[in-house]
Short mmCIF file of C-alpha atoms and ligand atoms in Angstrom, two decimals:
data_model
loop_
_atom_site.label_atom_id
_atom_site.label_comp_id
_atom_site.label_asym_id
_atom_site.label_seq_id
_atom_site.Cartn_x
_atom_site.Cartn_y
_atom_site.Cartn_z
CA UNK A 1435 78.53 -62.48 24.10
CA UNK A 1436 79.16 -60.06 21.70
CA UNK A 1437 79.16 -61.70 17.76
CA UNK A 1438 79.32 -58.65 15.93
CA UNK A 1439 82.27 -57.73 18.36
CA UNK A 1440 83.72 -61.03 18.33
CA UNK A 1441 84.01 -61.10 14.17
CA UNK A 1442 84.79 -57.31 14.26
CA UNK A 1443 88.21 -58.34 15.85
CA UNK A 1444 88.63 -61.00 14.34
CA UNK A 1445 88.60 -59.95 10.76
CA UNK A 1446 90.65 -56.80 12.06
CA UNK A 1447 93.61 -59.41 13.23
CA UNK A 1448 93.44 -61.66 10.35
CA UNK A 1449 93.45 -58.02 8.02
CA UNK A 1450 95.96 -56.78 10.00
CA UNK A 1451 98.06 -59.78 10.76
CA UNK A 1452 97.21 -62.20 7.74
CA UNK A 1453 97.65 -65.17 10.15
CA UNK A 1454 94.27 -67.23 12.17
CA UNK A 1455 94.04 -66.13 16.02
CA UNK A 1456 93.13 -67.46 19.38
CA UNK A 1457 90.68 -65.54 20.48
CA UNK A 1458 89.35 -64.18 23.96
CA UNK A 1459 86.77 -63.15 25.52
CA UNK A 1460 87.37 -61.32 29.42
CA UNK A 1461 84.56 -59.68 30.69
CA UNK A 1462 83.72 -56.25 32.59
CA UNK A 1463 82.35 -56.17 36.16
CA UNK A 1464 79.86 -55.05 38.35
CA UNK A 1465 79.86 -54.81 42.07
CA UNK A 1466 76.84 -55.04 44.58
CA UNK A 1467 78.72 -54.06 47.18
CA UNK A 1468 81.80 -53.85 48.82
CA UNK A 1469 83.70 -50.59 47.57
CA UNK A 1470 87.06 -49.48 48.53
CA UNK A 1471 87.39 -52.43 50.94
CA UNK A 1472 89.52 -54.74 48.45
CA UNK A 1473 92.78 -53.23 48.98
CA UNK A 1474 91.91 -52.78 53.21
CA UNK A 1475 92.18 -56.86 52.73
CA UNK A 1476 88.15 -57.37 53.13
CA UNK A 1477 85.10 -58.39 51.51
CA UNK A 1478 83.24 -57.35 47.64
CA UNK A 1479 80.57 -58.50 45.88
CA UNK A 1480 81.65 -58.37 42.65
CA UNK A 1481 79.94 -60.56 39.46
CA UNK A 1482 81.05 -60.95 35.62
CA UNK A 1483 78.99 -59.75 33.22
CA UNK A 1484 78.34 -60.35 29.48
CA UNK A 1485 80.05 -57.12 27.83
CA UNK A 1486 83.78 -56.89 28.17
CA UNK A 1487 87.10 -57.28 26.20
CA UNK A 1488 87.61 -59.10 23.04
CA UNK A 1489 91.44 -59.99 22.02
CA UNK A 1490 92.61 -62.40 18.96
CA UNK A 1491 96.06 -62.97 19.51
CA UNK A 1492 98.79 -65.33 17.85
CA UNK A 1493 102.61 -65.57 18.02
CA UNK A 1494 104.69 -63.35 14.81
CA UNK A 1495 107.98 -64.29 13.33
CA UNK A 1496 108.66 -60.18 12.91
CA UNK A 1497 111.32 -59.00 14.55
CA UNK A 1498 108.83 -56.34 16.74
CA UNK A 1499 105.47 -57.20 18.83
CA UNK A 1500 102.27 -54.91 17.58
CA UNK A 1501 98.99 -54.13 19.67
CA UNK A 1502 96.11 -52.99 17.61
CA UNK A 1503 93.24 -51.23 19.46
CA UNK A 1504 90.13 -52.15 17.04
CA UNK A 1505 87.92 -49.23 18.16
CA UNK A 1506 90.60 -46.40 18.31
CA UNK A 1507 92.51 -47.63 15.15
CA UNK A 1508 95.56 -47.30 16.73
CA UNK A 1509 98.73 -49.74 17.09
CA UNK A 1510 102.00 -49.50 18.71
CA UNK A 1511 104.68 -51.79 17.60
CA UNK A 1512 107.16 -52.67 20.64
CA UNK A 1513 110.57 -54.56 21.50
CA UNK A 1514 110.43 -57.43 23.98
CA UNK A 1515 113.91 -56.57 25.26
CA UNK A 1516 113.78 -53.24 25.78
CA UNK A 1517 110.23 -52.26 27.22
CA UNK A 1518 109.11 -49.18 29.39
CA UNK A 1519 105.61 -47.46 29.72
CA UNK A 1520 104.15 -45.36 27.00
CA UNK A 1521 104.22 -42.01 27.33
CA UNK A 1522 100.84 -42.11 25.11
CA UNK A 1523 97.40 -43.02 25.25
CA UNK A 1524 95.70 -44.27 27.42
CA UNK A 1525 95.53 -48.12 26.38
CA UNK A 1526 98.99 -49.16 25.53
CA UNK A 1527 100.35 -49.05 29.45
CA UNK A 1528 97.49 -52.31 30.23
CA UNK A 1529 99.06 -54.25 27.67
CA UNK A 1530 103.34 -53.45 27.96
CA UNK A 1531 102.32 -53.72 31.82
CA UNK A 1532 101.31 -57.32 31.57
CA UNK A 1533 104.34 -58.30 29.45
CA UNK A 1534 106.80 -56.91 31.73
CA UNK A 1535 105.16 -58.87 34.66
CA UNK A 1536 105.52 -61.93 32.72
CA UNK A 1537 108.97 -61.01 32.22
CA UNK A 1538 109.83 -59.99 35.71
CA UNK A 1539 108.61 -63.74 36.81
CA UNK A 1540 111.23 -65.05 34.30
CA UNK A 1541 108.98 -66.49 31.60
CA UNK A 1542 109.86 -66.27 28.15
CA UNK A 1543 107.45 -65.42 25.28
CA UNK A 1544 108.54 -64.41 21.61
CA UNK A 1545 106.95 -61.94 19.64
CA UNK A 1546 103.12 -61.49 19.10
CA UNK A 1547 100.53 -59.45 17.43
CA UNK A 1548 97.03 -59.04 19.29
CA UNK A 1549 94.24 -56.68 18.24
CA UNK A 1550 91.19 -56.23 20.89
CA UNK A 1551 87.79 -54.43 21.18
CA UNK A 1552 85.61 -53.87 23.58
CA UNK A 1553 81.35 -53.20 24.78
CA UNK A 1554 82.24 -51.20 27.74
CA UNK A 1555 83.05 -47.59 27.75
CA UNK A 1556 86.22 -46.70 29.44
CA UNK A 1557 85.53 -44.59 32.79
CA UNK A 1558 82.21 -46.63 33.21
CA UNK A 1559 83.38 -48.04 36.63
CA UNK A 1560 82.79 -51.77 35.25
CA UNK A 1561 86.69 -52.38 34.66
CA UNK A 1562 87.36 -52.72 30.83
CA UNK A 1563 91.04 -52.25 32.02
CA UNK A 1564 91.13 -55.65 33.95
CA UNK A 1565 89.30 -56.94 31.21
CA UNK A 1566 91.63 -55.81 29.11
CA UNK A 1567 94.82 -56.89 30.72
CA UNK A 1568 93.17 -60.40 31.71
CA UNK A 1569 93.02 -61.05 28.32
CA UNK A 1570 96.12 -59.78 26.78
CA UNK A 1571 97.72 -62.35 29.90
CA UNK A 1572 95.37 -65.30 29.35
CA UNK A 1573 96.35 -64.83 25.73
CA UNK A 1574 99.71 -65.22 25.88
CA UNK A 1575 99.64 -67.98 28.49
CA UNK A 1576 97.66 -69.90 25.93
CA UNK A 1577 99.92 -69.37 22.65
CA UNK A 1578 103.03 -69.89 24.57
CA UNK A 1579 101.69 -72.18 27.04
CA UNK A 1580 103.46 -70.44 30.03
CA UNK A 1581 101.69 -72.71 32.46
CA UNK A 1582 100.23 -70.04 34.93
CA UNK A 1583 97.58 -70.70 36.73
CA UNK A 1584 94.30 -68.36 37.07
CA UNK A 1585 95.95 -66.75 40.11
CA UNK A 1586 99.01 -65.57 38.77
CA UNK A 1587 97.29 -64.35 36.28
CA UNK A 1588 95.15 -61.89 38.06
CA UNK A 1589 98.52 -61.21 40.38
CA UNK A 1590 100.13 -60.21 36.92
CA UNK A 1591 97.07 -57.83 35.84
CA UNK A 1592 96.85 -56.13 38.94
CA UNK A 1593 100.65 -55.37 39.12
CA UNK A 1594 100.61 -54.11 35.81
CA UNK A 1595 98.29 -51.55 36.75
CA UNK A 1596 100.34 -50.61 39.39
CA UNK A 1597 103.34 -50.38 37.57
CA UNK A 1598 102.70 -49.37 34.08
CA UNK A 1599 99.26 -47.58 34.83
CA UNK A 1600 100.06 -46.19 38.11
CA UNK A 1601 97.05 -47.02 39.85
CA UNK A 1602 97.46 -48.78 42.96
CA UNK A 1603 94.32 -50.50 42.39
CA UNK A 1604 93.24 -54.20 44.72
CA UNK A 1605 92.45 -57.36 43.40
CA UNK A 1606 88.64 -57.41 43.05
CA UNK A 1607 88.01 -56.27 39.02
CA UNK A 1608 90.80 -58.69 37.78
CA UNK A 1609 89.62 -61.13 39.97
CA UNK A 1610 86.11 -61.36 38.94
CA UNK A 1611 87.03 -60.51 35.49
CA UNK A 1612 89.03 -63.67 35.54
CA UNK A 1613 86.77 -66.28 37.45
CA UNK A 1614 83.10 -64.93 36.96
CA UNK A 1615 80.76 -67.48 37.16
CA UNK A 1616 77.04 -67.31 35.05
CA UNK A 1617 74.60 -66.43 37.02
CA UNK A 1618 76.57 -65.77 40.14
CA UNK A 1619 77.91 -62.43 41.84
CA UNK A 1620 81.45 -63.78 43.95
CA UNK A 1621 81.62 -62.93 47.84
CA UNK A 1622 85.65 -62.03 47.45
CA UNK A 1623 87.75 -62.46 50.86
CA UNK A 1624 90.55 -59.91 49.52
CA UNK A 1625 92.88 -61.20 51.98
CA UNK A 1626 92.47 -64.79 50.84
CA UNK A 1627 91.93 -64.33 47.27
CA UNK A 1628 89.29 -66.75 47.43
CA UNK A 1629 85.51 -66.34 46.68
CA UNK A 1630 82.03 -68.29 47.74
CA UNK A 1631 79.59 -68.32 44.68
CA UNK A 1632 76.29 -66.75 44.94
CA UNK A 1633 73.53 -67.25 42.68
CA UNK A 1634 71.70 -64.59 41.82
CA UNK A 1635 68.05 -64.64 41.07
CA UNK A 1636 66.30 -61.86 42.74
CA UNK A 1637 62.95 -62.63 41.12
CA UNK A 1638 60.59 -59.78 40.49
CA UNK A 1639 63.70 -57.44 40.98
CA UNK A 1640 67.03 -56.98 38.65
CA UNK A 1641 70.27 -54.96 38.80
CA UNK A 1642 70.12 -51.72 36.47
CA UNK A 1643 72.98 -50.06 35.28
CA UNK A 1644 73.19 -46.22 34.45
CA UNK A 1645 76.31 -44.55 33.20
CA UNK A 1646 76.72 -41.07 34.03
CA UNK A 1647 79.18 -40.43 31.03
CA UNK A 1648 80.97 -38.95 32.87
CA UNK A 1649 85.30 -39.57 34.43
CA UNK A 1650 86.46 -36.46 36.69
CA UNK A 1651 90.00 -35.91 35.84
CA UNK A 1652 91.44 -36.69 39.50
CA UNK A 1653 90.25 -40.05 39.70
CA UNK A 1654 93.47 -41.95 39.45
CA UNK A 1655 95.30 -39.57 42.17
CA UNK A 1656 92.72 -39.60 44.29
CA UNK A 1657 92.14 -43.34 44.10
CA UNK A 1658 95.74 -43.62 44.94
CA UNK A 1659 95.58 -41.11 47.90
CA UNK A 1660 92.38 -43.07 49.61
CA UNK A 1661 94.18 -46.33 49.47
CA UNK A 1662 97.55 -44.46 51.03
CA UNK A 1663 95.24 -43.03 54.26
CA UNK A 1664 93.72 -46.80 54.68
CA UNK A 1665 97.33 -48.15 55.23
CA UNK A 1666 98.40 -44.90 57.41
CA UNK A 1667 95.74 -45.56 60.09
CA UNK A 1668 95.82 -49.11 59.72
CA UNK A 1669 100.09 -48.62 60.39
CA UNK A 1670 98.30 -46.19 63.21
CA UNK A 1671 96.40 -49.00 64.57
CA UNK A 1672 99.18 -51.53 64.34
CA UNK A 1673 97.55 -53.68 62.63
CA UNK A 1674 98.39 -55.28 58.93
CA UNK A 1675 95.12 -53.70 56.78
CA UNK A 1676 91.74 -52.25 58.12
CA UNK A 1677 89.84 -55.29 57.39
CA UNK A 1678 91.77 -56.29 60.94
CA UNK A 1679 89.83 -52.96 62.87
CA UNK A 1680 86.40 -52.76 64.36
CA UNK A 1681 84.63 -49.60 65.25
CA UNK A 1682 85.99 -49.23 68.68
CA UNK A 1683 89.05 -50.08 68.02
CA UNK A 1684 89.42 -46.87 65.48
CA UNK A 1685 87.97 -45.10 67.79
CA UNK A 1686 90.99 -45.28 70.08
CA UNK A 1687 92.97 -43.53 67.73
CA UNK A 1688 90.10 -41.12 67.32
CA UNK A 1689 91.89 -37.60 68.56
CA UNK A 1690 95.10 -38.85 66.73
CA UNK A 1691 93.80 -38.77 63.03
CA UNK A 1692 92.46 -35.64 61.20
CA UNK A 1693 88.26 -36.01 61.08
CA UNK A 1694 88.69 -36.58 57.31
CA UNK A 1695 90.43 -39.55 57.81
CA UNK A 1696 88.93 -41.06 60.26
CA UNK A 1697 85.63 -40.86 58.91
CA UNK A 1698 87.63 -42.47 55.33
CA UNK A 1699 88.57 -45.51 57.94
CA UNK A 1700 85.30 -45.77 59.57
CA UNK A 1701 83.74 -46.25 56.02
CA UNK A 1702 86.19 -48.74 54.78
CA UNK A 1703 85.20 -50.78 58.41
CA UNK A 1704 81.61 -50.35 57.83
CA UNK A 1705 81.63 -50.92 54.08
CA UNK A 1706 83.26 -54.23 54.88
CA UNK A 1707 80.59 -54.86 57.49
CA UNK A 1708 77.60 -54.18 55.01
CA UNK A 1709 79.24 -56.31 52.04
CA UNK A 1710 79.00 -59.37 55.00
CA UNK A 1711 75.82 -58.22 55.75
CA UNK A 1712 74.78 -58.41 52.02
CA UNK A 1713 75.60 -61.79 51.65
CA UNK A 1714 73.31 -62.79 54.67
CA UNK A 1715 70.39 -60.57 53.27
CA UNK A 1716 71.09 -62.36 49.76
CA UNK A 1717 70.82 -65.40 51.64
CA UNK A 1718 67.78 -64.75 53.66
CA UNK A 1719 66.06 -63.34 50.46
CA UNK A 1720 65.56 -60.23 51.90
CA UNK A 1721 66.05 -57.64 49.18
CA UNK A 1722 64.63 -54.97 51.43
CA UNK A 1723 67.31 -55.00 53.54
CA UNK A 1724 69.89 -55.60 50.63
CA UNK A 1725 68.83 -52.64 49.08
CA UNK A 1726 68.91 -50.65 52.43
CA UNK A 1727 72.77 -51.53 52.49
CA UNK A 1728 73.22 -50.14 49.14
CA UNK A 1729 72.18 -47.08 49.52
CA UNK A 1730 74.07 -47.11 53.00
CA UNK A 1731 77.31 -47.85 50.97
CA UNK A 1732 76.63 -44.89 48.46
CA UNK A 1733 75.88 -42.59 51.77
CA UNK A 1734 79.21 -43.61 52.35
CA UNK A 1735 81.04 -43.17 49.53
CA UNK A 1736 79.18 -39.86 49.39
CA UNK A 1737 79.78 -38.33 52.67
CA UNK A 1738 82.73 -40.10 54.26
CA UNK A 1739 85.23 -41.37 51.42
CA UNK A 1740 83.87 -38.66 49.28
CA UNK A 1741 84.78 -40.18 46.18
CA UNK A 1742 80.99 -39.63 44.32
CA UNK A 1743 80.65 -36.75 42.28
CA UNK A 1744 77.33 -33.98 41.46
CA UNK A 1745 76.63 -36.70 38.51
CA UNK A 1746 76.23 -39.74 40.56
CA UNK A 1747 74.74 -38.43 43.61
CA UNK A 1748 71.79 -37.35 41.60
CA UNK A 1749 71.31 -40.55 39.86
CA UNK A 1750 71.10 -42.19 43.52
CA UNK A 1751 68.91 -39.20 44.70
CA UNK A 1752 66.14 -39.84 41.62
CA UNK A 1753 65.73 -43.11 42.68
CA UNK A 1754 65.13 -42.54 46.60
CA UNK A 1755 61.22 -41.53 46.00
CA UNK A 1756 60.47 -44.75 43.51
CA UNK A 1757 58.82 -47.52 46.03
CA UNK A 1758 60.19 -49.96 43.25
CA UNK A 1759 63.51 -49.36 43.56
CA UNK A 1760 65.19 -51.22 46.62
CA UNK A 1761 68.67 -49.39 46.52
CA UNK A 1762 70.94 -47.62 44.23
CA UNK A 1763 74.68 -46.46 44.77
CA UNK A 1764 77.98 -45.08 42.58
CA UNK A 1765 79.65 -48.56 41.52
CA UNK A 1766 83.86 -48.80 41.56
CA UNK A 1767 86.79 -46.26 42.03
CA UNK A 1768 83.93 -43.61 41.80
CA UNK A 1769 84.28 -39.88 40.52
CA UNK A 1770 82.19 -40.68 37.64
CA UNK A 1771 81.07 -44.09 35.99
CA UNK A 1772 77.79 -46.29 36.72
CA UNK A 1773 74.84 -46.66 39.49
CA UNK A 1774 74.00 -49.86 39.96
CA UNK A 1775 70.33 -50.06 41.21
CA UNK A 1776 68.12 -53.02 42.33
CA UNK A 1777 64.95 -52.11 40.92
CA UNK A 1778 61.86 -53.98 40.38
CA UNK A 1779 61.53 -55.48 36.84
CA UNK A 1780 57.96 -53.79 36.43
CA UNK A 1781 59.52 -50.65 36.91
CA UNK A 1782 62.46 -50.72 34.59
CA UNK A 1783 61.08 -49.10 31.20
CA UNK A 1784 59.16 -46.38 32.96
CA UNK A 1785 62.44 -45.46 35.23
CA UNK A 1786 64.37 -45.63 32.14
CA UNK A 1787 62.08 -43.11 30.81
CA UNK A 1788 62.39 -41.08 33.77
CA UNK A 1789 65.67 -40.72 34.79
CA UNK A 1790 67.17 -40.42 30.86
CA UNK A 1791 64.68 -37.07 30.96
CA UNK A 1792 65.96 -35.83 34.45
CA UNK A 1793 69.33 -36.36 33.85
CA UNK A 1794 69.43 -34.81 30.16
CA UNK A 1795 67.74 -31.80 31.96
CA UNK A 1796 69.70 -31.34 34.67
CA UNK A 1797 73.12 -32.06 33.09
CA UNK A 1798 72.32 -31.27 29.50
CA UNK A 1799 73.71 -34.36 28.61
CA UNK A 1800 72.89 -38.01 27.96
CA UNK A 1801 73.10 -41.08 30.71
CA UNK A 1802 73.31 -44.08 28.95
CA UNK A 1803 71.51 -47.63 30.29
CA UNK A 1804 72.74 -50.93 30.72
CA UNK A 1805 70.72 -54.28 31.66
CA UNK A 1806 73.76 -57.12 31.80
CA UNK A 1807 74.04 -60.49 32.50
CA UNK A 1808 76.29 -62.41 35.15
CA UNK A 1809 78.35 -64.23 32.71
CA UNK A 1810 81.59 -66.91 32.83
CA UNK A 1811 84.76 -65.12 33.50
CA UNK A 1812 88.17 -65.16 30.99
CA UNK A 1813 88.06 -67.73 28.73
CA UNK A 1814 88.43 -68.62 25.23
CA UNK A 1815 85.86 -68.29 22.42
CA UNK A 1816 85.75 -71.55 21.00
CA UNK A 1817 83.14 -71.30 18.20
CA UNK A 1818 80.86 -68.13 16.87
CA UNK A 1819 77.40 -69.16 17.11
CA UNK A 1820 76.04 -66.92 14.33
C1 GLA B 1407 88.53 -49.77 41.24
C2 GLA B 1407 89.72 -50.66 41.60
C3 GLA B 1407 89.29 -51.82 42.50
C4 GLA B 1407 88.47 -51.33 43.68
C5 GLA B 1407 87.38 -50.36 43.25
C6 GLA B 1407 86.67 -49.72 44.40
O1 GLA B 1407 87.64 -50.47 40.44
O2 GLA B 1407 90.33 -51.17 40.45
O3 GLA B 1407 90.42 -52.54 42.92
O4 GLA B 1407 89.28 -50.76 44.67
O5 GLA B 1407 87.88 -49.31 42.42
O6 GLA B 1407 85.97 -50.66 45.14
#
């Protein structure tokens, strides 16, 4: 964890708030595999990792609630009783979002302050907005002890984002925000909510991050417009999400569906098929063939869902000629964000090298690299080990 992160927001609360907080630490994600196939009821990959959200929050005797965003410098003030989504910003919606879902399942809380900060760039595809609303929720179940449990909690993220946000987004960042495990990447069954722990230790290989720095303006719509055709052909098929549909049974409905989305459903049913069939190669320590169905999923994502983007494709392309590197695909919504590539740990400084140079040529911009850790999921930050 972060410390300089974890006293930044600190001091800004007590500053801010004069009053001691409880502080929180919810992490960012990353996923091996498994894209788009959360909210078709199947099967990620996702893991925790060790940069993320930090909130300090505490209970106020003012007559208002305020939210104080550490690294913008900017607060809204709010009334309990009368809330409704910001018109602003970008951050404010995570936070009113969660509040209102607490209200709508009849809990009570009083008024607050919380100030947060975070290590992940927004638009990096590694979720700083479940990380964000996990902890303004796990917050304010702690300082007025609402009694939820874990799963409500991610219920009550992931509805804020649908509500406030206006993303229709599934279950799999605030879920593995919320119960990451160190060391271990979570096989999620989306349907069940419930996950089988993997530890990962892939030896002479690691994952690699690299950001493109870049978000495409139509991510959000276009998110929301995949996950509408998945439930049209899956209403099509008769059947209650695609995770239900095999290969031939799409195909019966071939001639009835526009190309575009059929080939959108056939990718969600073979993305679901490759995250199983990660979890067997993970098993089997066969990183070959892991890394095989990585770069299958960002063929995918490419060519059928089409939700890549000039920026990511060519990050995945650079590494197709390196021997050392296993696989490599776009990670999350897509559009912009992270790779994620498994890439031998020999390898790492002189790739880094490589593809910072290729990418600042071809885009005239900078990528920026990440090497995380799988790390616990929401919790509270009991002591700062200096
Ligand atoms: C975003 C969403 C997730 C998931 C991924 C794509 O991160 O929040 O629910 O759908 O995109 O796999």
């Amino acid at each position: 964890m972060n410390t300089t992160l974890i006293n930044t927001v600190k001091s800004s609360f007590i500053n801010k708030f004069e009053a001691e907080p409880v502080l929180i630490f919810s992490p960012g994600r990353i996923n091996i595999i498994g894209e788009h196939t959360d909210y078709n009821d199947g099967f990620v990959f996702p893991a925790a990792v060790n940069k993320g959200i930090v909130a300090a929050i505490q209970k106020s005797e003012s007559a208002e609630s305020v939210a104080f965003a550490v690294d913008k410098n900017e607060s809204i003030a709010f009334d309990l009783n009368n809330l409704k989504p910001s018109t602003k910003g970008s951050w404010q919606n995570y936070i009113l979002g969660v509040i209102s879902e607490i209200q709508k399942r009849h809990h009570t809380i009083g008024n607050f302050n919380i100030a947060f900060g975070g290590d992940i760039p927004g638009g990096a595809g590694m979720s700083s907005s479940a990380a964000l609303e996990n902890s303004v929720v796990f917050g304010l179940n702690t300082v007025f002890d609402l009694g939820l449990s874990k799963h409500d909690m991610i219920l009550i993220s992931q509805k804020a984002e649908h509500n406030y946000v206006g993303v229709n987004c599934g279950i799999m960042d605030q879920y593995a925000s919320m119960f990451g495990i160190e060391n271990h990447a979570l096989l999620l069954d989306c349907r069940t909510v419930e996950a089988t722990p993997f530890k990962i230790d892939f030896k002479d290989y690691e994952l690699l991050l690299i950001n493109t720095n870049v978000k495409h303006s139509l991510s959000d719509s276009a998110y929301n417009d995949r996950r509408s055709v998945c439930e049209s052909v899956s209403e099509f098929l008769n059947i209650k999400a695609l995770r239900d549909a095999t290969v031939t049974d799409l195909n019966t409905i071939k001639t009835k569906i526009t190309p575009e989305n059929y080939q959108k459903a056939l990718f969600v049913i073979e993305e679901n098929n490759r995250a199983i069939a990660a979890s067997k190669a993970m098993k089997a320590d066969d990183l070959v063939a892991l890394g095989e169905l990585i770069y299958a999923s960002h063929d995918g994502l490419q060519n059928q869902y089409k939700v890549s983007c000039e920026e990511l494709d060519f990050l995945v392309s650079e590494t197709k000629a390196n021997p050392n590197i296993l696989g490599a695909r776009m990670m999350g919504g897509g559009f912009g964000g992270c790779t994620i590539n498994l890439i031998a740990k020999s390898e790492v400084d002189a790739f880094k090298d490589h593809i910072a140079e290729a990418y600042k040529t071809k885009f005239e911009k900078e990528c920026s690299i990440y090497e995380v850790k799988l790390s616990d999921g929401t919790h509270i930050i009991n002591e700062l080990k200096q």
